[in-house]
mmCIF file of C-alpha atoms in Angstrom:
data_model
loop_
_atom_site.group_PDB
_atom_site.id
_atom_site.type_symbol
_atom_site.label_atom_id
_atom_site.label_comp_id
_atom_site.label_asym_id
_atom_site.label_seq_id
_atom_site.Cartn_x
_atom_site.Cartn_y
_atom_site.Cartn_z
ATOM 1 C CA UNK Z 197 39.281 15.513 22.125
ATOM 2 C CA UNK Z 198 42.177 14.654 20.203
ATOM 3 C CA UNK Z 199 41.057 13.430 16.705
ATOM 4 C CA UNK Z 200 41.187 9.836 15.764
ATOM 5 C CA UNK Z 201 43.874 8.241 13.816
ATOM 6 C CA UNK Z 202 43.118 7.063 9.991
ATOM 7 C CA UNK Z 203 43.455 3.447 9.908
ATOM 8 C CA UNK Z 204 46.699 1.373 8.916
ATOM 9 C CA UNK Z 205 47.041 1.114 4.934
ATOM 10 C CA UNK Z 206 46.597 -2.645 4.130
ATOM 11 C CA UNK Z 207 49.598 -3.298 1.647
ATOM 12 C CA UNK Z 208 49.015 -5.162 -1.834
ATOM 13 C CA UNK Z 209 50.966 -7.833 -0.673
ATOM 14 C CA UNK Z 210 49.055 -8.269 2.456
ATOM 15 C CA UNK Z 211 45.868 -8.715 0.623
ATOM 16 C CA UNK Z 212 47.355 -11.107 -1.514
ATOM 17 C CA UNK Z 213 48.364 -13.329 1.514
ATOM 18 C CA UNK Z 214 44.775 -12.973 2.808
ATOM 19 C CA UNK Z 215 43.229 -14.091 -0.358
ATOM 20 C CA UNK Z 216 45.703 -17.031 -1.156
ATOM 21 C CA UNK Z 217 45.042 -18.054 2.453
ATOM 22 C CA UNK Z 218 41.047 -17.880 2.542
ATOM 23 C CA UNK Z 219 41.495 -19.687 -1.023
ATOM 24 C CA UNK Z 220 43.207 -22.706 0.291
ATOM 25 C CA UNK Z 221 40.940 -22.894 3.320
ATOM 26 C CA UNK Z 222 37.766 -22.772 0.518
ATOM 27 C CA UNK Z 223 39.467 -25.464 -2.329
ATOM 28 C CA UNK Z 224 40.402 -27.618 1.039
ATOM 29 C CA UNK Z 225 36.948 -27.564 2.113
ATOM 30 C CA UNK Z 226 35.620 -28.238 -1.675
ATOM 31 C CA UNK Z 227 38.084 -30.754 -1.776
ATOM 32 C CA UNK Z 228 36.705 -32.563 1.503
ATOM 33 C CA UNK Z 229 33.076 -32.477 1.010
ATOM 34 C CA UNK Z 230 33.545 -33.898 -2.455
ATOM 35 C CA UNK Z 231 35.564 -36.755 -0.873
ATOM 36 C CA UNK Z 232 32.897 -37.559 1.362
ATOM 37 C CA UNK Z 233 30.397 -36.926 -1.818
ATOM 38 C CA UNK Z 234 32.415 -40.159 -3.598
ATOM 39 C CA UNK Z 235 32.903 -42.050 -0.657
ATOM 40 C CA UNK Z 236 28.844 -41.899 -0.245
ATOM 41 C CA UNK Z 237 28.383 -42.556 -3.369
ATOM 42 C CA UNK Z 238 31.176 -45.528 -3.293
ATOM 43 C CA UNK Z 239 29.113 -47.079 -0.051
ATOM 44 C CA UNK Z 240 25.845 -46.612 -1.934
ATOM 45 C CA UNK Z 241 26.603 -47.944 -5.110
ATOM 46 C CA UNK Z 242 28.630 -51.585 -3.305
ATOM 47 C CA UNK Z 243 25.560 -52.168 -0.834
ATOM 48 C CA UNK Z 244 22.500 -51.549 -3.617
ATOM 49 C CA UNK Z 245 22.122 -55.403 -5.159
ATOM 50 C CA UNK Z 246 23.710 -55.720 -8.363
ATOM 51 C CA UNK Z 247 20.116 -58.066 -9.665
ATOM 52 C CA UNK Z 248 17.134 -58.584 -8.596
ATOM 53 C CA UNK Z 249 15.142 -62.046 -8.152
ATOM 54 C CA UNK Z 250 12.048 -62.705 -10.272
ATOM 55 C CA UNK Z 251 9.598 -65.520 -10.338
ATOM 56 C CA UNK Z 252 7.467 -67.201 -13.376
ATOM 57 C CA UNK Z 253 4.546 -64.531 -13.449
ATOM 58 C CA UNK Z 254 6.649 -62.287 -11.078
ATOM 59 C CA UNK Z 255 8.769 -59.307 -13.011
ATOM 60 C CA UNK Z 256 10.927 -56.520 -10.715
ATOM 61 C CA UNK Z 257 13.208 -53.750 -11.573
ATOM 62 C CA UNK Z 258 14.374 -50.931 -9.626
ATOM 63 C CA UNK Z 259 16.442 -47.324 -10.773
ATOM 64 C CA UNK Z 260 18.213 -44.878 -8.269
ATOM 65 C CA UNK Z 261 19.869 -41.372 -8.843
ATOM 66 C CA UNK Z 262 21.543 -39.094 -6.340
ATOM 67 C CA UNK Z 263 20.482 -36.023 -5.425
ATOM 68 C CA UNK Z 264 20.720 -33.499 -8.365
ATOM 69 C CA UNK Z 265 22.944 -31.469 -6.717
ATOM 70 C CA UNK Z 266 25.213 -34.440 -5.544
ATOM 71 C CA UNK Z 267 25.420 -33.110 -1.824
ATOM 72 C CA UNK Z 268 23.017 -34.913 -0.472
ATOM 73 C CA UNK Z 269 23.200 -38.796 -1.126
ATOM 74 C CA UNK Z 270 23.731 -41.651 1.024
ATOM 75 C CA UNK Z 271 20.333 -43.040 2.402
ATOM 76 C CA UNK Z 272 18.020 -44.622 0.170
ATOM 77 C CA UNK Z 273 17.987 -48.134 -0.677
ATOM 78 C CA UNK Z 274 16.109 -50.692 -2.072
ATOM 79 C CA UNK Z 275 16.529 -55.150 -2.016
ATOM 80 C CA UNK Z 276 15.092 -57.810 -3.378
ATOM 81 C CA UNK Z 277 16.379 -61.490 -2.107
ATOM 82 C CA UNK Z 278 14.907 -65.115 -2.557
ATOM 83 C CA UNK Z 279 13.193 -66.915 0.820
ATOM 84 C CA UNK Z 280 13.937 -70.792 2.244
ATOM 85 C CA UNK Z 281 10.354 -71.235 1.692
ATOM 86 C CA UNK Z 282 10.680 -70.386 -1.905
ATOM 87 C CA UNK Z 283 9.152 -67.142 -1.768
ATOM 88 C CA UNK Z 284 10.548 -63.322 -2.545
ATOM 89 C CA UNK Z 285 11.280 -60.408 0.048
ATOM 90 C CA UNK Z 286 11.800 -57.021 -1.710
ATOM 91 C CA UNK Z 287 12.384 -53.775 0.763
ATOM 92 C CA UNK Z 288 12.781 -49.861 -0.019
ATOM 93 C CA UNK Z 289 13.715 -47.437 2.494
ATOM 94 C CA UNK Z 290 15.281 -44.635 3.411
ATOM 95 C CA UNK Z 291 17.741 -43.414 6.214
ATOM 96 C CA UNK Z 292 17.312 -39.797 8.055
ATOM 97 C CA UNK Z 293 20.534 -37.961 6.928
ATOM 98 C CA UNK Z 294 22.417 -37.486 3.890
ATOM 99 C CA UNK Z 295 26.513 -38.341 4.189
ATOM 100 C CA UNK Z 296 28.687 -41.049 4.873
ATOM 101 C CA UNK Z 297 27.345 -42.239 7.950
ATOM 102 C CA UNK Z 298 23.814 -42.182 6.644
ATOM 103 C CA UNK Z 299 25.352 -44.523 3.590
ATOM 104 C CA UNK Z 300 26.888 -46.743 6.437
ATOM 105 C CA UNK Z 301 23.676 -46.966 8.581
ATOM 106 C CA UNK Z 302 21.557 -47.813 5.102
ATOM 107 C CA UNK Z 303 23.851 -51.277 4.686
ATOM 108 C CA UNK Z 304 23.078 -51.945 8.355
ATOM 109 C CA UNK Z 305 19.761 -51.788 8.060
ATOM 110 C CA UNK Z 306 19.335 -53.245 4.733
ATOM 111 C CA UNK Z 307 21.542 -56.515 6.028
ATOM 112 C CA UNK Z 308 19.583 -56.159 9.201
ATOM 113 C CA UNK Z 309 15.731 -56.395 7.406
ATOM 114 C CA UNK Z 310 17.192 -59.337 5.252
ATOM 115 C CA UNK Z 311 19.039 -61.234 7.828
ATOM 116 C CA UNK Z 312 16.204 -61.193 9.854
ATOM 117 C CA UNK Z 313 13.318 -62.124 7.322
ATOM 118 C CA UNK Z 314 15.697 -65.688 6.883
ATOM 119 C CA UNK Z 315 14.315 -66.741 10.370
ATOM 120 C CA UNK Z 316 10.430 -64.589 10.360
ATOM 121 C CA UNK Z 317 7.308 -65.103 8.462
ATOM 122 C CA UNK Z 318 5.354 -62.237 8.858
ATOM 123 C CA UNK Z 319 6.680 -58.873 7.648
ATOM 124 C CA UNK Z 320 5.220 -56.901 10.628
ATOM 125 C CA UNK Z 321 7.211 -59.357 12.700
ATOM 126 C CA UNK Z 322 10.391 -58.980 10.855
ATOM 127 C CA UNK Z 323 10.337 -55.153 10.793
ATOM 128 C CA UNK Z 324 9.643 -54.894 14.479
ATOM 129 C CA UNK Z 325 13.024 -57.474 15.577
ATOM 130 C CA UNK Z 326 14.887 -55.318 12.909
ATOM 131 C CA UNK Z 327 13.631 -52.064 14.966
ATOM 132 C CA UNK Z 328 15.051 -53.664 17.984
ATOM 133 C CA UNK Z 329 18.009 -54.297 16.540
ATOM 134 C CA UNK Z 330 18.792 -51.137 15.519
ATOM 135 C CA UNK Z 331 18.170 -49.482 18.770
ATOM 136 C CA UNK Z 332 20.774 -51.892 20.419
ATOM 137 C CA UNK Z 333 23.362 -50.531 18.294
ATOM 138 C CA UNK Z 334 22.608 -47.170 20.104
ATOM 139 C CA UNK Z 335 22.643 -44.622 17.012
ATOM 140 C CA UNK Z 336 20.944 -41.601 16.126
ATOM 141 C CA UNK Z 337 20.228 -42.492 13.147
ATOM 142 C CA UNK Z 338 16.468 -43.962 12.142
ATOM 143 C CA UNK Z 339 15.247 -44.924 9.060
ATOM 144 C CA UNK Z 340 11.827 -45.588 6.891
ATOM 145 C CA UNK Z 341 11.086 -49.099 5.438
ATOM 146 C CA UNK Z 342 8.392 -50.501 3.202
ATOM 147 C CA UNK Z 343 9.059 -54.744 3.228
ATOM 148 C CA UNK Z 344 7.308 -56.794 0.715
ATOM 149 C CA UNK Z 345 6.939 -61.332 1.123
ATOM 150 C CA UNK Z 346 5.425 -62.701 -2.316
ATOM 151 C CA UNK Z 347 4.203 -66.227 -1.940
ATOM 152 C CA UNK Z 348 4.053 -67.929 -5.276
ATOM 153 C CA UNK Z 349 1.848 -71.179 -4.289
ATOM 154 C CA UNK Z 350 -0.747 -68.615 -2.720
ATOM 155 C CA UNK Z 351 -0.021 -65.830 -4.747
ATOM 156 C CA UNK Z 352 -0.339 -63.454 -1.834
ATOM 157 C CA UNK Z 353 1.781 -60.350 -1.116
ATOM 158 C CA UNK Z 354 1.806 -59.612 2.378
ATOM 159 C CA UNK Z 355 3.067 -55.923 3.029
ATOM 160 C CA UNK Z 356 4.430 -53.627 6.227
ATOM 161 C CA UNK Z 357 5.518 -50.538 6.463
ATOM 162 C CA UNK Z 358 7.494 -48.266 8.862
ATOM 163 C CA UNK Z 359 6.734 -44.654 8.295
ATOM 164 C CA UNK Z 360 7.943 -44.925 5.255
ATOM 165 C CA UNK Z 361 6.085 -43.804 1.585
ATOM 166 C CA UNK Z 362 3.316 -45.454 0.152
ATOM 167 C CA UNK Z 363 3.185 -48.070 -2.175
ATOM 168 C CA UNK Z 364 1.384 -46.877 -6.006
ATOM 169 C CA UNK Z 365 -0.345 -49.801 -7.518
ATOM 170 C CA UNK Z 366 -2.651 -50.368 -10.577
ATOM 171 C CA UNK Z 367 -4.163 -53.682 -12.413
ATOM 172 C CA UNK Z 368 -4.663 -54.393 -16.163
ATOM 173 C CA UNK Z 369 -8.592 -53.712 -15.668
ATOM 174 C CA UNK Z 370 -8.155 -50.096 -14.512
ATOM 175 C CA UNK Z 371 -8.075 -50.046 -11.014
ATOM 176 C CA UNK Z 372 -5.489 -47.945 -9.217
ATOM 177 C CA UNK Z 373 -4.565 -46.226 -6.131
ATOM 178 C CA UNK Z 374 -1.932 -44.881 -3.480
ATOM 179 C CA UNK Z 375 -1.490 -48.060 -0.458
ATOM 180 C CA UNK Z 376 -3.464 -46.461 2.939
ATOM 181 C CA UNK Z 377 -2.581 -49.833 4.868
ATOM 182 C CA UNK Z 378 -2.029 -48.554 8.415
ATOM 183 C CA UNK Z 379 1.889 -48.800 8.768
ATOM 184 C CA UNK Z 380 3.884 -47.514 11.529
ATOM 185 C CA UNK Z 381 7.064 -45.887 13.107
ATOM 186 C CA UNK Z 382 10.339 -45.219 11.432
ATOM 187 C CA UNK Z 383 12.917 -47.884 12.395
ATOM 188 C CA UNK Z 384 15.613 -46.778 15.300
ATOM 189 C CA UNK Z 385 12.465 -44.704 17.229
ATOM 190 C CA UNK Z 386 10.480 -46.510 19.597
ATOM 191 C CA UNK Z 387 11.588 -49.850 21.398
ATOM 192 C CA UNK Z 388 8.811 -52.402 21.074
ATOM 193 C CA UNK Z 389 6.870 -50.849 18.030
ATOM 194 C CA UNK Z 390 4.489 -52.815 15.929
ATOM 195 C CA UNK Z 391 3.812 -53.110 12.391
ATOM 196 C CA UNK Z 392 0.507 -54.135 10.926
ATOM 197 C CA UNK Z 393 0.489 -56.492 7.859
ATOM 198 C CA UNK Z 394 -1.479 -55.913 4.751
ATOM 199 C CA UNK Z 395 -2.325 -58.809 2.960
ATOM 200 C CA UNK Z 396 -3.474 -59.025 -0.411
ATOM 201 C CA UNK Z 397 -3.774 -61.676 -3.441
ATOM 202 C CA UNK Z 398 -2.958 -60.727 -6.559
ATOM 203 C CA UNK Z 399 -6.036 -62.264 -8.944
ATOM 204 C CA UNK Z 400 -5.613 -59.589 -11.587
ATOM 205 C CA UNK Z 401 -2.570 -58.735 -13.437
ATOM 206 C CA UNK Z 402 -0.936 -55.415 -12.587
ATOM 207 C CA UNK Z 403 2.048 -53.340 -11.342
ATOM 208 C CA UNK Z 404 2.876 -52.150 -7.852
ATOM 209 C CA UNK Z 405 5.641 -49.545 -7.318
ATOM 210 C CA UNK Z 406 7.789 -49.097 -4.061
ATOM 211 C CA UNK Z 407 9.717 -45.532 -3.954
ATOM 212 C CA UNK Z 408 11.567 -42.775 -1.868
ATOM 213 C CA UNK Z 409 10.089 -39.356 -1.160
ATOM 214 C CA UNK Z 410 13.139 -38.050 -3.697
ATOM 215 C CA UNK Z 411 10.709 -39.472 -6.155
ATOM 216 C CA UNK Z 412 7.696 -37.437 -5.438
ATOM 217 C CA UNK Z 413 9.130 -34.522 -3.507
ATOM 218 C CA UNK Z 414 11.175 -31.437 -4.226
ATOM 219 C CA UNK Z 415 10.986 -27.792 -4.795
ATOM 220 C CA UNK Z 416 8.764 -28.022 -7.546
ATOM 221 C CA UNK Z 417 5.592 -29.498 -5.620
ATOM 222 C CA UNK Z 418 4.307 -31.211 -2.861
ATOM 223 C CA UNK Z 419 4.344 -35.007 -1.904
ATOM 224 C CA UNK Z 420 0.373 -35.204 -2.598
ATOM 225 C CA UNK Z 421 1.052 -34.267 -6.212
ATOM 226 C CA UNK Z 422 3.992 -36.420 -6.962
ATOM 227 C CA UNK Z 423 2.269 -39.660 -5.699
ATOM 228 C CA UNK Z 424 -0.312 -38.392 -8.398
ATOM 229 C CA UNK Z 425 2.394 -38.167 -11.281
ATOM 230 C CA UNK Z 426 3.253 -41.490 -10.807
ATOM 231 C CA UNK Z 427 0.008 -43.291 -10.110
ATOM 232 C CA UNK Z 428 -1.117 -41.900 -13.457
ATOM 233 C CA UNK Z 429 2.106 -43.694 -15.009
ATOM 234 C CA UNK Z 430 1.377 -46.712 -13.139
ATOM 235 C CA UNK Z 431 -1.815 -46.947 -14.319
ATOM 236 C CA UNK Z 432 -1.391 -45.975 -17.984
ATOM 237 C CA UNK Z 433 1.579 -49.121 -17.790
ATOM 238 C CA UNK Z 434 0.302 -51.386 -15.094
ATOM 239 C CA UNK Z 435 1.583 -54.953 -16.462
ATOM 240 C CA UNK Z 436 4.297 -54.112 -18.506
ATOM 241 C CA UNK Z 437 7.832 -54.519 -18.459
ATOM 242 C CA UNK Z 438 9.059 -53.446 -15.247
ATOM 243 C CA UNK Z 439 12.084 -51.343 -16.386
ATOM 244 C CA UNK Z 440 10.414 -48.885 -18.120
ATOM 245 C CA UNK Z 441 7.751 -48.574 -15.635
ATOM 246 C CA UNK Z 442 10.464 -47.183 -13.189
ATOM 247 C CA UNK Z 443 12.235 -45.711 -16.137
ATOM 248 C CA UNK Z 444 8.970 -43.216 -16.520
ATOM 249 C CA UNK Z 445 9.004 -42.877 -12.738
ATOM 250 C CA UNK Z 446 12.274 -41.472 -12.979
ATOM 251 C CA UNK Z 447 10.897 -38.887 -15.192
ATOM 252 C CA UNK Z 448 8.759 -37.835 -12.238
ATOM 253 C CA UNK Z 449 11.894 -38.062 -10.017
ATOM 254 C CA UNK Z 450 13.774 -35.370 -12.693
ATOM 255 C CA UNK Z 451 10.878 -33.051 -12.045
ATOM 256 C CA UNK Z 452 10.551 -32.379 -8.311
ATOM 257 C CA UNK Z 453 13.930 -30.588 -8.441
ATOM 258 C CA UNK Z 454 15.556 -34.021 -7.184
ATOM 259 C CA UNK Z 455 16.647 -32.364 -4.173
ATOM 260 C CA UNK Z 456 17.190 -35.571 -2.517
ATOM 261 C CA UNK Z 457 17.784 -39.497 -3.514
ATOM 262 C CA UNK Z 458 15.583 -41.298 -5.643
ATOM 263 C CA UNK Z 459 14.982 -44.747 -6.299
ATOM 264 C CA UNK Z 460 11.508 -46.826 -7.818
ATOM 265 C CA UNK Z 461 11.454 -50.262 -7.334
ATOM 266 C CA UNK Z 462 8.769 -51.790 -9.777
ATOM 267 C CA UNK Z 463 7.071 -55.406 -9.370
ATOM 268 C CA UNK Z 464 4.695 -56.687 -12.507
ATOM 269 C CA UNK Z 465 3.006 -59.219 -12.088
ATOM 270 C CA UNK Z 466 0.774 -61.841 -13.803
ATOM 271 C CA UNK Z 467 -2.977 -62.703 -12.460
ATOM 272 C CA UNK Z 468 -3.213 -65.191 -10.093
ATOM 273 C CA UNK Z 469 -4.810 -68.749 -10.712
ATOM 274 C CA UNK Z 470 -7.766 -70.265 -9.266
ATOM 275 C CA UNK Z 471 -6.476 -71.026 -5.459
ATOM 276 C CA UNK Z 472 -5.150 -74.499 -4.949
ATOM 277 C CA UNK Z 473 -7.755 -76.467 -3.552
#
């Protein structure tokens, strides 16, 4: 058996040529996913509403923050838009995905839910043509939704959502708690799903606070225990300015790890009247 050959010596300046080569391929790769990074960012930050409406006895402000780690961003978002009828629509939700198309899908659907609550009522309604709608345009993509419609003359807030987080809520007298209204599925999944409506008048003044799971979920504990966090803030605050309600949310937000998106969309609001008679 004859014996085996040592193996060609690898010259300095071959190694050299490897490395500068693998380099380049690494800082071009870098370089790309940070373009995509801004350009997610850039998308995110022109379809988010630069205000948000507000009504006598009606307050609402909302915060968002990419992911901590800036990688993935692109899918939450949250509205708030004035109705023919005089009334307010706010929505929150959240796409599946975390890149450029994600942030492209998000406007769709956030143009979608507020084109079509111009022409529907009912907020189960609304969510369930905006479902359809999204399925035409045959993507992957689906997306969680929570839709608010605020009725000043009634004073009712009629509420759906599609598999999306639950609402927090708490009132000047005490009373708190996490939303277990019966929702449904994530946009883009099922043709012909329904949404049930929650209806509910606001007699006593109080705070209710629409959110992403980026806000209540990460490596440093469970969903469950972030809904906690900030129904404990909600409650301590419920009434108060609405900007540093979600301001203390946020502070929740900075401790699950922020693995993903975040954003807190807070309405205070006044006690209602005796109903019209």
């Amino acid at each position: 058996m004859s014996p085996r050959r040592p193996p060609k010596s690898v010259s300095a300046a071959d190694l050299l040529s490897t490395l500068g080569r693998l380099t380049a391929r690494a800082r071009a790769g870098a370089e790309l996913q940070v373009a995509r990074v801004e350009l997610a960012e850039a998308l995110q930050r022109e379809m988010l509403p630069g205000s948000l409406p507000a009504l006598p006895g009606l307050r609402s402000a909302a915060r968002y923050a990419p992911a901590r780690h800036g990688l993935d961003i692109g899918g939450d978002w949250y509205d708030g838009f004035r109705l023919s009828g005089g009334g307010l629509a706010f929505s929150i939700g959240d796409v599946q995905g975390h890149d450029v198309e994600a942030a492209a899908f998000m406007g769709q659907v956030r143009v979608g839910v507020r084109a079509v609550s111009t022409v529907l009522v009912d907020p189960g309604e609304v969510l369930s043509r905006a479902n359809d709608v999204l399925l035409s345009m045959d993507c992957e993509l689906f997306a969680t939704c929570t839709l608010l419609r605020f009725d000043p003359e009634t004073r009712v807030l009629e509420s759906a959502r599609a598999g999306h987080v639950p609402s927090v809520w708490a009132t000047v007298d005490g009373r708190y708690g996490i939303t277990d209204d019966e929702g449904g599925l994530p946009l883009g999944v099922e043709p012909g799903a329904r949404y049930a409506v929650t209806r509910r008048r606001l007699d006593q003044a109080g705070s209710i606070v629409l959110l992403t799971d980026g806000v209540v979920e990460g490596p440093s504990f469970p969903i469950d225990v972030g809904l906690a966090r900030v129904a404990r803030v909600v409650r301590e605050a419920a009434g108060a300015d609405p900007d540093e309600i979600a301001a203390e949310i946020m502070k929740v937000a900075d401790s699950t790890g922020h693995a993903d998106d975040a954003a807190v969309l807070v309405l205070s609001h006044d006690a209602a009247g005796p109903p019209r008679r």
